[in-house]
Short mmCIF file of N, CA and C and ligand atoms in Angstrom, two decimals:
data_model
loop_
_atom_site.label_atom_id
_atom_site.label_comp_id
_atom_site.label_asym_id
_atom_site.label_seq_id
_atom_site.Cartn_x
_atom_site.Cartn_y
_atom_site.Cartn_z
N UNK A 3 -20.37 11.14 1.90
CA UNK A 3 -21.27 10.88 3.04
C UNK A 3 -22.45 10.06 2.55
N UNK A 4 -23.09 9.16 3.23
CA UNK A 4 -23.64 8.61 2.99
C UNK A 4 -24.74 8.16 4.05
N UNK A 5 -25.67 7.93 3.23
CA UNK A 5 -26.94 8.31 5.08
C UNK A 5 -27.23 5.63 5.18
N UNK A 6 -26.68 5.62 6.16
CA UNK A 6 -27.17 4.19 6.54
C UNK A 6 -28.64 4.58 6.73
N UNK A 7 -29.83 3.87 5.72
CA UNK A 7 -30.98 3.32 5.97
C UNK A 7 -31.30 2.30 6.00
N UNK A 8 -30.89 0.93 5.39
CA UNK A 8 -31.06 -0.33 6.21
C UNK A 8 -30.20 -1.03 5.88
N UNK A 9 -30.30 -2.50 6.64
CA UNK A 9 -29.22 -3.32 6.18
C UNK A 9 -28.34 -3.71 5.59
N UNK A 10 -29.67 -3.76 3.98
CA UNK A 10 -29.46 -3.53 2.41
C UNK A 10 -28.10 -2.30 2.10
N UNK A 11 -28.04 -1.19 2.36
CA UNK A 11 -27.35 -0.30 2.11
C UNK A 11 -25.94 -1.05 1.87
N UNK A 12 -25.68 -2.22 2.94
CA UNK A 12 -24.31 -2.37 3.28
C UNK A 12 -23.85 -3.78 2.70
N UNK A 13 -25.24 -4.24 2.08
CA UNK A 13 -24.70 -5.80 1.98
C UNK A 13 -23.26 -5.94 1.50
N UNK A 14 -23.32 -5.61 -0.04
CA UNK A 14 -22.14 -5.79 -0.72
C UNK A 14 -21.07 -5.55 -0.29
N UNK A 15 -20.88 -3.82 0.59
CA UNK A 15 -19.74 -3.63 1.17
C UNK A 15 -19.42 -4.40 2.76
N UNK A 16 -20.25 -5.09 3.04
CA UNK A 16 -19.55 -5.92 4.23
C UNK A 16 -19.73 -7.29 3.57
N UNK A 17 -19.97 -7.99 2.76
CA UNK A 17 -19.60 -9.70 1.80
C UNK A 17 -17.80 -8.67 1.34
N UNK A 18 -17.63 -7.55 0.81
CA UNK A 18 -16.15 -7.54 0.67
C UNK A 18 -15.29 -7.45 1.81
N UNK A 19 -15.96 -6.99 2.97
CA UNK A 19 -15.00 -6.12 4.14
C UNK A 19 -14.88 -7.96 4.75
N UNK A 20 -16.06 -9.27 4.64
CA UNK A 20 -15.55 -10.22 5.02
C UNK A 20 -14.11 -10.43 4.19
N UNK A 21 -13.99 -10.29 2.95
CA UNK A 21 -12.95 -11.14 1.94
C UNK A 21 -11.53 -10.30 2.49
N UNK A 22 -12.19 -8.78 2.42
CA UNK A 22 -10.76 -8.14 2.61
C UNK A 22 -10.18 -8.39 4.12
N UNK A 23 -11.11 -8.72 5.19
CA UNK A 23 -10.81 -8.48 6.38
C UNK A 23 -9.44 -7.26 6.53
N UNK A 24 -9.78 -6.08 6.73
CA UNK A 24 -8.98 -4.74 7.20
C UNK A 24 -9.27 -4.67 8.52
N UNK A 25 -8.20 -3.75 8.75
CA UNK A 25 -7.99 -3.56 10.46
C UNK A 25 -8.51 -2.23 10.69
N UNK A 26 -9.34 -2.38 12.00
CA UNK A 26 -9.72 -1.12 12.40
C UNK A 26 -9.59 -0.83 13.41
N UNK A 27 -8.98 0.73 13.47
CA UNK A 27 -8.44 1.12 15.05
C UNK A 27 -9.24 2.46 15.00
N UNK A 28 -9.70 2.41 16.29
CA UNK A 28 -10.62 3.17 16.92
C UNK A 28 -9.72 4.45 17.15
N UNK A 29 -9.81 5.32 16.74
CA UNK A 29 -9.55 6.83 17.02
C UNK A 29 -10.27 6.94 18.23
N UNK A 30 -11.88 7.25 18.08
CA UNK A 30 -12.30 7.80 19.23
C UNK A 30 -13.87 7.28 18.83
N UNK A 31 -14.85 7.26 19.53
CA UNK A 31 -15.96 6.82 19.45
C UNK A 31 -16.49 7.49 18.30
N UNK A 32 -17.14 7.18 17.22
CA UNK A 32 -17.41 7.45 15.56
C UNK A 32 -16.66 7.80 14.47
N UNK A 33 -14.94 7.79 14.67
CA UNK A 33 -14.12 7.84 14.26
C UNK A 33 -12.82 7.03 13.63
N UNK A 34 -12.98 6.22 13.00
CA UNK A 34 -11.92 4.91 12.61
C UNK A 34 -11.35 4.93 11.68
N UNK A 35 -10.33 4.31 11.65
CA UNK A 35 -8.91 4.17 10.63
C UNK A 35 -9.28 2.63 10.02
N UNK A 36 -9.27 2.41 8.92
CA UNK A 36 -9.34 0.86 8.47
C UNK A 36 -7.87 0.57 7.28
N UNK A 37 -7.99 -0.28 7.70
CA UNK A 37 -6.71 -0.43 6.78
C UNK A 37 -6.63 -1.67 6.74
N UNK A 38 -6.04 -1.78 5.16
CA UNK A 38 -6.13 -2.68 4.38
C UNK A 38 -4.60 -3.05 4.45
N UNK A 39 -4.48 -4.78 4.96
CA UNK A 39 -3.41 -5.08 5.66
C UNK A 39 -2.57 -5.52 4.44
N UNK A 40 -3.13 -5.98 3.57
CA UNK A 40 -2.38 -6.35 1.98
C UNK A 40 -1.55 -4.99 1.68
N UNK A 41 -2.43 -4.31 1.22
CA UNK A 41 -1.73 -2.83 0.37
C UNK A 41 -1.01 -1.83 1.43
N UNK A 42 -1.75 -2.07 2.76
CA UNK A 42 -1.43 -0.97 3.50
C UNK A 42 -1.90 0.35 3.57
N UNK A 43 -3.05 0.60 2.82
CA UNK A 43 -4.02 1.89 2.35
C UNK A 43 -4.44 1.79 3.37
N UNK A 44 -4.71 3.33 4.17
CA UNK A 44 -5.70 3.60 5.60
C UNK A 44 -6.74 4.45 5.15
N UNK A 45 -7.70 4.28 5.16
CA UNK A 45 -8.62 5.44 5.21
C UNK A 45 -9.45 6.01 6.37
N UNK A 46 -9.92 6.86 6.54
CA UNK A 46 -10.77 7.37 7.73
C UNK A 46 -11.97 7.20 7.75
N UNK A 47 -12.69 6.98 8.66
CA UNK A 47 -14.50 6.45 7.99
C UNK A 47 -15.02 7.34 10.12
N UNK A 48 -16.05 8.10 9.32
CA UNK A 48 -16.64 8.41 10.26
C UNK A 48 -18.46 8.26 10.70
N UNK A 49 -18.46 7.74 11.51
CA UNK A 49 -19.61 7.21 11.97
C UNK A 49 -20.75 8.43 12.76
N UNK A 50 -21.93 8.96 12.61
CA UNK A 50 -22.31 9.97 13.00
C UNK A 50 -23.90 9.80 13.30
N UNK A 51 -24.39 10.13 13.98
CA UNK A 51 -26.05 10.34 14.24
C UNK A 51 -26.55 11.82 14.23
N UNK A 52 -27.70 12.10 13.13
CA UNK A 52 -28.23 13.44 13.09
C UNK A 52 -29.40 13.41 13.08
N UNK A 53 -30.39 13.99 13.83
CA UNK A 53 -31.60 13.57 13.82
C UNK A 53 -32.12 12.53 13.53
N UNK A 54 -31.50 11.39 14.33
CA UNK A 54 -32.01 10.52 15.05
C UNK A 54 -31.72 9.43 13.55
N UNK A 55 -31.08 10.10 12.31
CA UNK A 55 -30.32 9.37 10.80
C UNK A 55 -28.89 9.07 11.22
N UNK A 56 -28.65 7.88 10.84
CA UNK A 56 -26.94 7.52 10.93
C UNK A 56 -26.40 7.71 9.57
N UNK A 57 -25.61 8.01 9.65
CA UNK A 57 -24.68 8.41 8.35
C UNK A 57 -22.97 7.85 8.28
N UNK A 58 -22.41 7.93 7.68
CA UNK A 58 -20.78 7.53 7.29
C UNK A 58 -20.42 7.73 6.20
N UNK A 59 -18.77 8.37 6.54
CA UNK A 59 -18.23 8.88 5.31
C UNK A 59 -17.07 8.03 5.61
N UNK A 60 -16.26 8.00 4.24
CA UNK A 60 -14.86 7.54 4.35
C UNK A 60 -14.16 8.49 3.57
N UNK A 61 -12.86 8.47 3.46
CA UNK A 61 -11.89 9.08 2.81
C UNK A 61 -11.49 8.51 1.57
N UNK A 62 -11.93 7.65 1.38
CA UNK A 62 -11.03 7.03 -0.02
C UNK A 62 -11.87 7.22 -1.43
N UNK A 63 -12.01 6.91 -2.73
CA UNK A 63 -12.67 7.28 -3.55
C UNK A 63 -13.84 7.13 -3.64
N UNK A 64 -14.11 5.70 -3.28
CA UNK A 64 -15.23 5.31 -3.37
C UNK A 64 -16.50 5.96 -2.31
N UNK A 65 -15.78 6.35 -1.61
CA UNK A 65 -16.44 7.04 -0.57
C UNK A 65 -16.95 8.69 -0.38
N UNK A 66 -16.23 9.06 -1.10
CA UNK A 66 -16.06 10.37 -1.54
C UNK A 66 -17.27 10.44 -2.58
N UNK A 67 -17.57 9.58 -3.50
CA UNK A 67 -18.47 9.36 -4.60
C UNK A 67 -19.62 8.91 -3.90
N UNK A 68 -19.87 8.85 -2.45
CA UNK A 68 -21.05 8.65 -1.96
C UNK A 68 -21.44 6.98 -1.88
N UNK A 69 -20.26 5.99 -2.52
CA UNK A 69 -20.55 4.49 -2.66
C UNK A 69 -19.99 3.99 -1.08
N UNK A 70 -21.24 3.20 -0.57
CA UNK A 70 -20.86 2.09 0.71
C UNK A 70 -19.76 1.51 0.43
N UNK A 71 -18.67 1.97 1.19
CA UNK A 71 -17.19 1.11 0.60
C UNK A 71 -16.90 0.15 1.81
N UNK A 72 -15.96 -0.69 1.48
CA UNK A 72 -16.11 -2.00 2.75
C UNK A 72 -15.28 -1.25 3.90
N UNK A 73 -14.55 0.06 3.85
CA UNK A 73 -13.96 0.93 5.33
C UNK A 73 -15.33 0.74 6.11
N UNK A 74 -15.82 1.47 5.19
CA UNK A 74 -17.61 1.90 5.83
C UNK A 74 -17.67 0.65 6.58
N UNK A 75 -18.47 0.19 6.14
CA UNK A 75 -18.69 -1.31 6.15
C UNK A 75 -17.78 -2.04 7.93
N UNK A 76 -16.93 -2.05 7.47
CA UNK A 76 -16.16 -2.79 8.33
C UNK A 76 -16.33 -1.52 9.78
N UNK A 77 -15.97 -0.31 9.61
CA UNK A 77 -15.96 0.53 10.58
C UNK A 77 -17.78 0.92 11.45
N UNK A 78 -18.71 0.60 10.53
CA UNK A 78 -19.94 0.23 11.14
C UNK A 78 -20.18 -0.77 12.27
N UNK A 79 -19.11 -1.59 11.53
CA UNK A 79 -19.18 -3.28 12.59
C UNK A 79 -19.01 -2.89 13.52
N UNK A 80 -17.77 -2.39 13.48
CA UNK A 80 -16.84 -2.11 14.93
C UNK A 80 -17.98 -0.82 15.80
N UNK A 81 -18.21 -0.01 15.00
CA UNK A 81 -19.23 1.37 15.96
C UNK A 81 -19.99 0.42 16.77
N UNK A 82 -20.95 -0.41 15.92
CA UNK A 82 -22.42 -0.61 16.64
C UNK A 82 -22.16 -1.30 17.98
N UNK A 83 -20.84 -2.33 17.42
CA UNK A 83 -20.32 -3.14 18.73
C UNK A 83 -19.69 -2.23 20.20
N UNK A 84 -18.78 -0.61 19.12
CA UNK A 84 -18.76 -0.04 20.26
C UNK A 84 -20.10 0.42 21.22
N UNK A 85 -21.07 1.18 20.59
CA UNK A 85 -22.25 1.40 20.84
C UNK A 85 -22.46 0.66 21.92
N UNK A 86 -23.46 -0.41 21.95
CA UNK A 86 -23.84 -1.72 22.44
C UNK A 86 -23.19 -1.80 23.60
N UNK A 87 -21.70 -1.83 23.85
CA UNK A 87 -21.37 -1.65 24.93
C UNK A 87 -21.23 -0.54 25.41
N UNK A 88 -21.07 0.81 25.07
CA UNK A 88 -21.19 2.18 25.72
C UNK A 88 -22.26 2.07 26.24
N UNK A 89 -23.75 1.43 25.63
CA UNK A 89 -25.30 1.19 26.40
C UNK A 89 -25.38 0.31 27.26
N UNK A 90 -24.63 -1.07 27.55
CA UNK A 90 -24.41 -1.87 28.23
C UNK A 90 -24.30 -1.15 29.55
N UNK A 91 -22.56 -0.29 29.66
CA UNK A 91 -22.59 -0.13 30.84
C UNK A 91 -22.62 1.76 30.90
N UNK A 92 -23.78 1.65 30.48
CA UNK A 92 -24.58 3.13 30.79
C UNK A 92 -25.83 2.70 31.90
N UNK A 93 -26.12 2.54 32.60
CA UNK A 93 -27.26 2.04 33.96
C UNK A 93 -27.39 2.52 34.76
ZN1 ZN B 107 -13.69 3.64 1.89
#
């Protein structure tokens, strides 16, 4: 688990999640599968708000060890965009 505090947190792992480009399918709103279309490795990355802190975990090693891995990364993209529109048409 890992607590998102700014941008910085993620650089490195989204400059890789551009190179790797993995696929991410939405389970359910803070919940995603990414997968890495080369190897075929899926991991789970979950997206969460706790007192008003965002956080994300993934399943795979690097993630487990508390390191921003590009699942993270890539599955952030996809949240905020879900987000954004869940607020869109919330009115
Ligand atoms: Zn990961």
């Amino acid at each position: 688990m890992i607590q998102l505090t700014s941008a910085d947190t993620l650089t490195n792992a989204i400059n890789k999640a551009r190179t790797v480009k993995p696929r991410v399918h939405v389970n359910r709103f803070g919940s995603y599968i990414v997968t890495n279309k080369q190897t075929g490795a899926a991991y789970t990355v979950t997206c969460e708000k706790r007192d008003g802190r965002r956080f994300a975990s993934c399943t795979c090693k690097a993630g487990e060890r508390g390191t921003a891995c590009y699942h993270i990364a890539a599955a952030v993209s996809a949240h905020i965009q879900l987000a954004a529109e869940r607020a869109a048409l919330n009115f």
